[in-house]
Amino acid sequence: MQLPELAHLIPDSLSIASAVLLITASFFTSAITAAFGVGGGVAMLALMGTLMPVTSLIPVHGLVQLGSNTGRMWRMRMFLNKRVLLFFMLGAVLGALLGGSLVFAIPEAVLKLMLGAFILLVTWTTLPKSISSSMTTIGIGGFITTILTMFLGASGPLVVALLAKTFDERKQLIANSAAAMTIQHALKVAAFGFFGFAFAQWLPLIMTMMLTGYLGTISGGKLLGVMDEGLFRTIFKIGVTLLALDMIRRGLGF
């Protein structure tokens, strides 16, 4: 397929080079989450925030992450806890209804500032693990984190913190976090579709990113296993921080 033909599959607001970069990044960010349990969604959000309109950022990011988390959940389905996920989903449904009705009222510049600040927060702060594992708390957590994901996109670190007290074993935590985020992103995509976001023009890009994201999920452990985790996290934090600061800069109009 020649470049002029390929351009018809990409939204007018996105260049071919940016689309190729996002497709490639989807592989690596999914690999990050598969290997470490968290981090890939935040990195993808930060990168997408520098390449595409902020008004499209949250819904498109949500659909891409839906594919990534669904693939990870399916591959680890034997570790899922249905009772925990049911209570999480009950809260998440209410959160999506409330958050979806409010998100379009936020000005674009304010949303950029919120996203940049949120990325810096989850990148550089240690989220508390001393969270009660009662089903009531799980439901309330599903409600709150789903509202936040409607505005901020990458709620993975918050969901992992919520479930960390319930699941001590790493595979259980990663599997159930993936399932919880699958629920959130599915509700988010449905809410944005209901409130009128035009997903059709983004679908070719999104489907390609889903495919590379699934390949990244499969390859994650092998791809990142050769790198020292401490070195990786340092490089990761620096890169994401630079992207978040650029988003804040654009939100301030500089």
PDB file of C-alpha atoms in Angstrom:
ATOM      1  CA  MET A   1       0.000   0.000   0.000  1.00  0.00           C
ATOM      2  CA  GLN A   2       1.419   3.382  -1.033  1.00  0.00           C
ATOM      3  CA  LEU A   3       1.675   6.294   1.391  1.00  0.00           C
ATOM      4  CA  PRO A   4      -1.186   8.322  -0.181  1.00  0.00           C
ATOM      5  CA  GLU A   5      -3.485   5.307   0.224  1.00  0.00           C
ATOM      6  CA  LEU A   6      -2.256   4.716   3.765  1.00  0.00           C
ATOM      7  CA  ALA A   7      -3.012   8.333   4.674  1.00  0.00           C
ATOM      8  CA  HIS A   8      -6.751   7.705   4.170  1.00  0.00           C
ATOM      9  CA  LEU A   9      -6.665   5.256   7.091  1.00  0.00           C
ATOM     10  CA  ILE A  10      -5.247   7.860   9.475  1.00  0.00           C
ATOM     11  CA  PRO A  11      -7.233  10.770  10.988  1.00  0.00           C
ATOM     12  CA  ASP A  12      -6.451  14.176   9.460  1.00  0.00           C
ATOM     13  CA  SER A  13      -5.151  15.400  12.818  1.00  0.00           C
ATOM     14  CA  LEU A  14      -2.393  12.756  12.857  1.00  0.00           C
ATOM     15  CA  SER A  15       0.655  12.387  10.593  1.00  0.00           C
ATOM     16  CA  ILE A  16       1.784   9.038   9.165  1.00  0.00           C
ATOM     17  CA  ALA A  17       5.002   9.265  11.188  1.00  0.00           C
ATOM     18  CA  SER A  18       3.023   9.828  14.398  1.00  0.00           C
ATOM     19  CA  ALA A  19       0.756   6.866  13.608  1.00  0.00           C
ATOM     20  CA  VAL A  20       3.766   4.576  13.044  1.00  0.00           C
ATOM     21  CA  LEU A  21       5.278   5.775  16.321  1.00  0.00           C
ATOM     22  CA  LEU A  22       2.049   5.031  18.226  1.00  0.00           C
ATOM     23  CA  ILE A  23       1.717   1.572  16.661  1.00  0.00           C
ATOM     24  CA  THR A  24       5.298   0.756  17.639  1.00  0.00           C
ATOM     25  CA  ALA A  25       4.886   2.220  21.128  1.00  0.00           C
ATOM     26  CA  SER A  26       1.794   0.077  21.709  1.00  0.00           C
ATOM     27  CA  PHE A  27       3.987  -3.020  21.507  1.00  0.00           C
ATOM     28  CA  PHE A  28       6.534  -1.748  24.021  1.00  0.00           C
ATOM     29  CA  THR A  29       4.072  -0.220  26.489  1.00  0.00           C
ATOM     30  CA  SER A  30       2.064  -3.451  26.572  1.00  0.00           C
ATOM     31  CA  ALA A  31       5.310  -5.326  27.169  1.00  0.00           C
ATOM     32  CA  ILE A  32       6.062  -2.990  30.090  1.00  0.00           C
ATOM     33  CA  THR A  33       2.733  -3.739  31.754  1.00  0.00           C
ATOM     34  CA  ALA A  34       3.005  -7.478  31.079  1.00  0.00           C
ATOM     35  CA  ALA A  35       6.435  -7.596  32.699  1.00  0.00           C
ATOM     36  CA  PHE A  36       5.946  -5.211  35.620  1.00  0.00           C
ATOM     37  CA  GLY A  37       2.156  -5.152  36.121  1.00  0.00           C
ATOM     38  CA  VAL A  38       1.788  -1.403  35.669  1.00  0.00           C
ATOM     39  CA  GLY A  39       3.302   1.560  33.815  1.00  0.00           C
ATOM     40  CA  GLY A  40       2.539   0.921  30.165  1.00  0.00           C
ATOM     41  CA  GLY A  41      -0.800   2.723  30.146  1.00  0.00           C
ATOM     42  CA  VAL A  42       0.717   5.843  31.688  1.00  0.00           C
ATOM     43  CA  ALA A  43       3.566   5.830  29.158  1.00  0.00           C
ATOM     44  CA  MET A  44       1.154   5.428  26.251  1.00  0.00           C
ATOM     45  CA  LEU A  45      -1.071   8.219  27.590  1.00  0.00           C
ATOM     46  CA  ALA A  46       1.907  10.560  27.883  1.00  0.00           C
ATOM     47  CA  LEU A  47       3.100   9.794  24.340  1.00  0.00           C
ATOM     48  CA  MET A  48      -0.371  10.083  22.796  1.00  0.00           C
ATOM     49  CA  GLY A  49      -0.795  13.414  24.568  1.00  0.00           C
ATOM     50  CA  THR A  50       2.112  14.859  22.553  1.00  0.00           C
ATOM     51  CA  LEU A  51       0.937  13.532  19.173  1.00  0.00           C
ATOM     52  CA  MET A  52      -2.850  13.831  18.968  1.00  0.00           C
ATOM     53  CA  PRO A  53      -5.657  16.246  19.913  1.00  0.00           C
ATOM     54  CA  VAL A  54      -6.466  16.100  23.607  1.00  0.00           C
ATOM     55  CA  THR A  55     -10.195  15.907  22.804  1.00  0.00           C
ATOM     56  CA  SER A  56      -9.580  12.525  21.156  1.00  0.00           C
ATOM     57  CA  LEU A  57      -6.917  11.360  23.588  1.00  0.00           C
ATOM     58  CA  ILE A  58      -8.968   9.762  26.384  1.00  0.00           C
ATOM     59  CA  PRO A  59     -11.481   7.811  24.224  1.00  0.00           C
ATOM     60  CA  VAL A  60      -8.831   6.550  21.761  1.00  0.00           C
ATOM     61  CA  HIS A  61      -6.437   5.657  24.582  1.00  0.00           C
ATOM     62  CA  GLY A  62      -9.318   3.859  26.317  1.00  0.00           C
ATOM     63  CA  LEU A  63     -10.100   1.663  23.323  1.00  0.00           C
ATOM     64  CA  VAL A  64      -6.418   0.814  22.770  1.00  0.00           C
ATOM     65  CA  GLN A  65      -6.014  -0.063  26.449  1.00  0.00           C
ATOM     66  CA  LEU A  66      -9.201  -2.123  26.322  1.00  0.00           C
ATOM     67  CA  GLY A  67      -7.535  -4.364  23.753  1.00  0.00           C
ATOM     68  CA  SER A  68      -4.267  -4.549  25.679  1.00  0.00           C
ATOM     69  CA  ASN A  69      -5.875  -5.385  29.018  1.00  0.00           C
ATOM     70  CA  THR A  70      -8.345  -7.854  27.505  1.00  0.00           C
ATOM     71  CA  GLY A  71      -5.464  -9.809  25.987  1.00  0.00           C
ATOM     72  CA  ARG A  72      -3.568  -9.869  29.279  1.00  0.00           C
ATOM     73  CA  MET A  73      -6.713 -10.841  31.214  1.00  0.00           C
ATOM     74  CA  TRP A  74      -7.422 -13.716  28.828  1.00  0.00           C
ATOM     75  CA  ARG A  75      -3.904 -15.094  29.043  1.00  0.00           C
ATOM     76  CA  MET A  76      -4.077 -15.020  32.873  1.00  0.00           C
ATOM     77  CA  ARG A  77      -7.768 -15.920  33.274  1.00  0.00           C
ATOM     78  CA  MET A  78      -7.025 -18.834  35.620  1.00  0.00           C
ATOM     79  CA  PHE A  79      -6.009 -16.298  38.325  1.00  0.00           C
ATOM     80  CA  LEU A  80      -9.206 -14.197  38.231  1.00  0.00           C
ATOM     81  CA  ASN A  81     -11.387 -13.669  41.319  1.00  0.00           C
ATOM     82  CA  LYS A  82     -14.993 -13.250  40.130  1.00  0.00           C
ATOM     83  CA  ARG A  83     -16.347 -11.970  43.458  1.00  0.00           C
ATOM     84  CA  VAL A  84     -13.825  -9.138  43.693  1.00  0.00           C
ATOM     85  CA  LEU A  85     -14.384  -8.191  40.050  1.00  0.00           C
ATOM     86  CA  LEU A  86     -18.175  -8.157  40.494  1.00  0.00           C
ATOM     87  CA  PHE A  87     -18.005  -5.617  43.314  1.00  0.00           C
ATOM     88  CA  PHE A  88     -15.467  -3.571  41.366  1.00  0.00           C
ATOM     89  CA  MET A  89     -17.764  -3.559  38.319  1.00  0.00           C
ATOM     90  CA  LEU A  90     -20.777  -2.390  40.327  1.00  0.00           C
ATOM     91  CA  GLY A  91     -18.872   0.686  41.446  1.00  0.00           C
ATOM     92  CA  ALA A  92     -17.316   1.191  38.013  1.00  0.00           C
ATOM     93  CA  VAL A  93     -20.712   1.353  36.247  1.00  0.00           C
ATOM     94  CA  LEU A  94     -21.822   4.217  38.490  1.00  0.00           C
ATOM     95  CA  GLY A  95     -18.476   5.965  38.040  1.00  0.00           C
ATOM     96  CA  ALA A  96     -18.707   5.773  34.239  1.00  0.00           C
ATOM     97  CA  LEU A  97     -22.207   7.245  34.232  1.00  0.00           C
ATOM     98  CA  LEU A  98     -21.161  10.199  36.388  1.00  0.00           C
ATOM     99  CA  GLY A  99     -17.758  10.807  34.800  1.00  0.00           C
ATOM    100  CA  GLY A 100     -19.032  10.492  31.232  1.00  0.00           C
ATOM    101  CA  SER A 101     -21.642  13.171  31.792  1.00  0.00           C
ATOM    102  CA  LEU A 102     -19.025  15.660  33.038  1.00  0.00           C
ATOM    103  CA  VAL A 103     -15.891  15.087  30.967  1.00  0.00           C
ATOM    104  CA  PHE A 104     -16.915  17.111  27.895  1.00  0.00           C
ATOM    105  CA  ALA A 105     -17.425  20.213  30.032  1.00  0.00           C
ATOM    106  CA  ILE A 106     -13.688  20.585  30.775  1.00  0.00           C
ATOM    107  CA  PRO A 107     -11.729  23.034  28.531  1.00  0.00           C
ATOM    108  CA  GLU A 108      -8.901  21.481  26.485  1.00  0.00           C
ATOM    109  CA  ALA A 109      -6.130  23.503  28.180  1.00  0.00           C
ATOM    110  CA  VAL A 110      -7.357  22.499  31.640  1.00  0.00           C
ATOM    111  CA  LEU A 111      -7.518  18.849  30.592  1.00  0.00           C
ATOM    112  CA  LYS A 112      -3.890  18.990  29.394  1.00  0.00           C
ATOM    113  CA  LEU A 113      -2.813  20.412  32.753  1.00  0.00           C
ATOM    114  CA  MET A 114      -4.796  17.738  34.625  1.00  0.00           C
ATOM    115  CA  LEU A 115      -3.317  14.936  32.524  1.00  0.00           C
ATOM    116  CA  GLY A 116       0.246  16.193  32.872  1.00  0.00           C
ATOM    117  CA  ALA A 117      -0.062  16.630  36.631  1.00  0.00           C
ATOM    118  CA  PHE A 118      -1.697  13.203  37.004  1.00  0.00           C
ATOM    119  CA  ILE A 119       1.092  11.483  35.067  1.00  0.00           C
ATOM    120  CA  LEU A 120       3.729  13.148  37.249  1.00  0.00           C
ATOM    121  CA  LEU A 121       1.808  12.114  40.377  1.00  0.00           C
ATOM    122  CA  VAL A 122       1.535   8.418  39.534  1.00  0.00           C
ATOM    123  CA  THR A 123       5.115   8.319  38.190  1.00  0.00           C
ATOM    124  CA  TRP A 124       6.912   9.848  41.179  1.00  0.00           C
ATOM    125  CA  THR A 125       4.754   9.041  44.213  1.00  0.00           C
ATOM    126  CA  THR A 126       4.459   5.736  46.041  1.00  0.00           C
ATOM    127  CA  LEU A 127       0.812   4.823  46.276  1.00  0.00           C
ATOM    128  CA  PRO A 128      -0.232   3.398  49.660  1.00  0.00           C
ATOM    129  CA  LYS A 129      -0.798  -0.338  49.862  1.00  0.00           C
ATOM    130  CA  SER A 130      -2.546  -0.229  53.226  1.00  0.00           C
ATOM    131  CA  ILE A 131      -6.006  -0.210  51.650  1.00  0.00           C
ATOM    132  CA  SER A 132      -8.764  -2.343  53.137  1.00  0.00           C
ATOM    133  CA  SER A 133      -9.646  -5.374  51.017  1.00  0.00           C
ATOM    134  CA  SER A 134     -13.351  -5.441  51.957  1.00  0.00           C
ATOM    135  CA  MET A 135     -15.817  -5.776  49.084  1.00  0.00           C
ATOM    136  CA  THR A 136     -17.344  -2.406  50.032  1.00  0.00           C
ATOM    137  CA  THR A 137     -13.968  -0.732  49.598  1.00  0.00           C
ATOM    138  CA  ILE A 138     -13.441  -2.561  46.305  1.00  0.00           C
ATOM    139  CA  GLY A 139     -16.787  -1.229  45.062  1.00  0.00           C
ATOM    140  CA  ILE A 140     -16.070   2.325  46.216  1.00  0.00           C
ATOM    141  CA  GLY A 141     -12.620   2.086  44.657  1.00  0.00           C
ATOM    142  CA  GLY A 142     -14.162   0.958  41.370  1.00  0.00           C
ATOM    143  CA  PHE A 143     -16.470   3.990  41.473  1.00  0.00           C
ATOM    144  CA  ILE A 144     -13.724   6.527  42.219  1.00  0.00           C
ATOM    145  CA  THR A 145     -11.061   5.168  39.870  1.00  0.00           C
ATOM    146  CA  THR A 146     -13.576   4.923  37.006  1.00  0.00           C
ATOM    147  CA  ILE A 147     -14.542   8.572  37.434  1.00  0.00           C
ATOM    148  CA  LEU A 148     -10.843   9.443  37.349  1.00  0.00           C
ATOM    149  CA  THR A 149     -10.160   7.361  34.248  1.00  0.00           C
ATOM    150  CA  MET A 150     -12.907   9.228  32.378  1.00  0.00           C
ATOM    151  CA  PHE A 151     -10.906  12.437  32.872  1.00  0.00           C
ATOM    152  CA  LEU A 152      -7.315  11.222  33.165  1.00  0.00           C
ATOM    153  CA  GLY A 153      -7.139   8.045  31.091  1.00  0.00           C
ATOM    154  CA  ALA A 154      -4.543   5.831  32.781  1.00  0.00           C
ATOM    155  CA  SER A 155      -5.907   4.666  36.113  1.00  0.00           C
ATOM    156  CA  GLY A 156      -3.773   1.515  36.203  1.00  0.00           C
ATOM    157  CA  PRO A 157      -1.513   2.573  39.106  1.00  0.00           C
ATOM    158  CA  LEU A 158      -4.581   3.458  41.184  1.00  0.00           C
ATOM    159  CA  VAL A 159      -6.304   0.156  40.409  1.00  0.00           C
ATOM    160  CA  VAL A 160      -3.158  -1.805  41.263  1.00  0.00           C
ATOM    161  CA  ALA A 161      -2.898   0.073  44.574  1.00  0.00           C
ATOM    162  CA  LEU A 162      -6.556  -0.709  45.297  1.00  0.00           C
ATOM    163  CA  LEU A 163      -6.126  -4.444  44.662  1.00  0.00           C
ATOM    164  CA  ALA A 164      -2.623  -4.857  46.095  1.00  0.00           C
ATOM    165  CA  LYS A 165      -3.947  -5.576  49.608  1.00  0.00           C
ATOM    166  CA  THR A 166      -6.372  -8.208  48.298  1.00  0.00           C
ATOM    167  CA  PHE A 167      -3.885 -10.156  46.183  1.00  0.00           C
ATOM    168  CA  ASP A 168      -0.435 -10.886  47.586  1.00  0.00           C
ATOM    169  CA  GLU A 169       0.630 -13.157  44.725  1.00  0.00           C
ATOM    170  CA  ARG A 170       1.934 -11.177  41.736  1.00  0.00           C
ATOM    171  CA  LYS A 171       0.167 -13.190  39.032  1.00  0.00           C
ATOM    172  CA  GLN A 172      -3.183 -12.787  40.780  1.00  0.00           C
ATOM    173  CA  LEU A 173      -2.607  -9.051  41.165  1.00  0.00           C
ATOM    174  CA  ILE A 174      -1.639  -8.558  37.507  1.00  0.00           C
ATOM    175  CA  ALA A 175      -4.519 -10.727  36.231  1.00  0.00           C
ATOM    176  CA  ASN A 176      -7.226  -9.092  38.340  1.00  0.00           C
ATOM    177  CA  SER A 177      -5.851  -5.601  37.705  1.00  0.00           C
ATOM    178  CA  ALA A 178      -6.024  -6.335  33.974  1.00  0.00           C
ATOM    179  CA  ALA A 179      -9.624  -7.523  34.365  1.00  0.00           C
ATOM    180  CA  ALA A 180     -10.586  -4.451  36.419  1.00  0.00           C
ATOM    181  CA  MET A 181      -9.056  -2.142  33.824  1.00  0.00           C
ATOM    182  CA  THR A 182     -10.789  -4.085  31.050  1.00  0.00           C
ATOM    183  CA  ILE A 183     -14.079  -3.328  32.806  1.00  0.00           C
ATOM    184  CA  GLN A 184     -13.156   0.348  33.192  1.00  0.00           C
ATOM    185  CA  HIS A 185     -12.032   0.849  29.618  1.00  0.00           C
ATOM    186  CA  ALA A 186     -15.078  -0.980  28.221  1.00  0.00           C
ATOM    187  CA  LEU A 187     -17.384   1.276  30.229  1.00  0.00           C
ATOM    188  CA  LYS A 188     -15.372   4.346  29.206  1.00  0.00           C
ATOM    189  CA  VAL A 189     -15.542   3.483  25.510  1.00  0.00           C
ATOM    190  CA  ALA A 190     -19.296   2.854  25.798  1.00  0.00           C
ATOM    191  CA  ALA A 191     -19.799   6.170  27.604  1.00  0.00           C
ATOM    192  CA  PHE A 192     -17.812   8.182  25.045  1.00  0.00           C
ATOM    193  CA  GLY A 193     -19.701   6.474  22.228  1.00  0.00           C
ATOM    194  CA  PHE A 194     -23.022   7.269  23.897  1.00  0.00           C
ATOM    195  CA  PHE A 195     -22.046  10.915  24.319  1.00  0.00           C
ATOM    196  CA  GLY A 196     -21.119  11.214  20.644  1.00  0.00           C
ATOM    197  CA  PHE A 197     -17.393  10.585  20.141  1.00  0.00           C
ATOM    198  CA  ALA A 198     -16.695   9.484  16.534  1.00  0.00           C
ATOM    199  CA  PHE A 199     -14.549   6.360  16.909  1.00  0.00           C
ATOM    200  CA  ALA A 200     -14.905   5.355  13.223  1.00  0.00           C
ATOM    201  CA  GLN A 201     -12.127   7.575  11.871  1.00  0.00           C
ATOM    202  CA  TRP A 202      -9.687   6.196  14.466  1.00  0.00           C
ATOM    203  CA  LEU A 203     -10.565   2.496  14.111  1.00  0.00           C
ATOM    204  CA  PRO A 204      -7.838   1.443  11.603  1.00  0.00           C
ATOM    205  CA  LEU A 205      -5.153   2.945  13.848  1.00  0.00           C
ATOM    206  CA  ILE A 206      -6.741   1.565  17.016  1.00  0.00           C
ATOM    207  CA  MET A 207      -7.074  -1.972  15.633  1.00  0.00           C
ATOM    208  CA  THR A 208      -3.425  -1.955  14.525  1.00  0.00           C
ATOM    209  CA  MET A 209      -2.330  -0.700  17.946  1.00  0.00           C
ATOM    210  CA  MET A 210      -4.413  -3.432  19.589  1.00  0.00           C
ATOM    211  CA  LEU A 211      -2.612  -6.054  17.498  1.00  0.00           C
ATOM    212  CA  THR A 212       0.878  -4.773  18.313  1.00  0.00           C
ATOM    213  CA  GLY A 213      -0.207  -4.359  21.932  1.00  0.00           C
ATOM    214  CA  TYR A 214      -1.224  -8.016  22.141  1.00  0.00           C
ATOM    215  CA  LEU A 215       2.102  -9.058  20.640  1.00  0.00           C
ATOM    216  CA  GLY A 216       3.776  -6.891  23.268  1.00  0.00           C
ATOM    217  CA  THR A 217       1.810  -8.629  26.008  1.00  0.00           C
ATOM    218  CA  ILE A 218       3.032 -12.017  24.783  1.00  0.00           C
ATOM    219  CA  SER A 219       6.632 -10.832  24.489  1.00  0.00           C
ATOM    220  CA  GLY A 220       6.742  -8.656  27.599  1.00  0.00           C
ATOM    221  CA  GLY A 221       8.473 -10.960  30.037  1.00  0.00           C
ATOM    222  CA  LYS A 222      11.111 -12.108  27.544  1.00  0.00           C
ATOM    223  CA  LEU A 223      11.687  -8.631  26.126  1.00  0.00           C
ATOM    224  CA  LEU A 224      12.266  -6.875  29.437  1.00  0.00           C
ATOM    225  CA  GLY A 225      13.712  -9.764  31.406  1.00  0.00           C
ATOM    226  CA  VAL A 226      17.212  -8.940  30.185  1.00  0.00           C
ATOM    227  CA  MET A 227      17.124  -5.408  31.648  1.00  0.00           C
ATOM    228  CA  ASP A 228      17.843  -4.620  35.273  1.00  0.00           C
ATOM    229  CA  GLU A 229      14.527  -3.529  36.799  1.00  0.00           C
ATOM    230  CA  GLY A 230      16.086  -0.624  38.712  1.00  0.00           C
ATOM    231  CA  LEU A 231      17.714   0.772  35.554  1.00  0.00           C
ATOM    232  CA  PHE A 232      14.545   0.297  33.573  1.00  0.00           C
ATOM    233  CA  ARG A 233      12.384   2.142  36.100  1.00  0.00           C
ATOM    234  CA  THR A 234      14.821   5.081  36.182  1.00  0.00           C
ATOM    235  CA  ILE A 235      14.814   5.423  32.391  1.00  0.00           C
ATOM    236  CA  PHE A 236      11.046   4.966  32.310  1.00  0.00           C
ATOM    237  CA  LYS A 237      10.412   7.674  34.911  1.00  0.00           C
ATOM    238  CA  ILE A 238      12.656  10.190  33.154  1.00  0.00           C
ATOM    239  CA  GLY A 239      11.042   9.607  29.754  1.00  0.00           C
ATOM    240  CA  VAL A 240       7.464   9.795  31.033  1.00  0.00           C
ATOM    241  CA  THR A 241       8.277  12.891  33.096  1.00  0.00           C
ATOM    242  CA  LEU A 242       9.572  14.742  30.037  1.00  0.00           C
ATOM    243  CA  LEU A 243       6.403  13.887  28.119  1.00  0.00           C
ATOM    244  CA  ALA A 244       4.188  15.003  31.023  1.00  0.00           C
ATOM    245  CA  LEU A 245       6.067  18.303  31.403  1.00  0.00           C
ATOM    246  CA  ASP A 246       5.625  18.966  27.676  1.00  0.00           C
ATOM    247  CA  MET A 247       1.881  18.348  28.057  1.00  0.00           C
ATOM    248  CA  ILE A 248       1.731  20.842  30.930  1.00  0.00           C
ATOM    249  CA  ARG A 249       3.707  23.343  28.851  1.00  0.00           C
ATOM    250  CA  ARG A 250       1.167  23.102  26.033  1.00  0.00           C
ATOM    251  CA  GLY A 251      -1.687  23.367  28.525  1.00  0.00           C
ATOM    252  CA  LEU A 252      -0.191  26.652  29.757  1.00  0.00           C
ATOM    253  CA  GLY A 253       0.042  27.906  26.182  1.00  0.00           C
ATOM    254  CA  PHE A 254       3.846  28.098  25.884  1.00  0.00           C
TER     255      PHE A 254
END
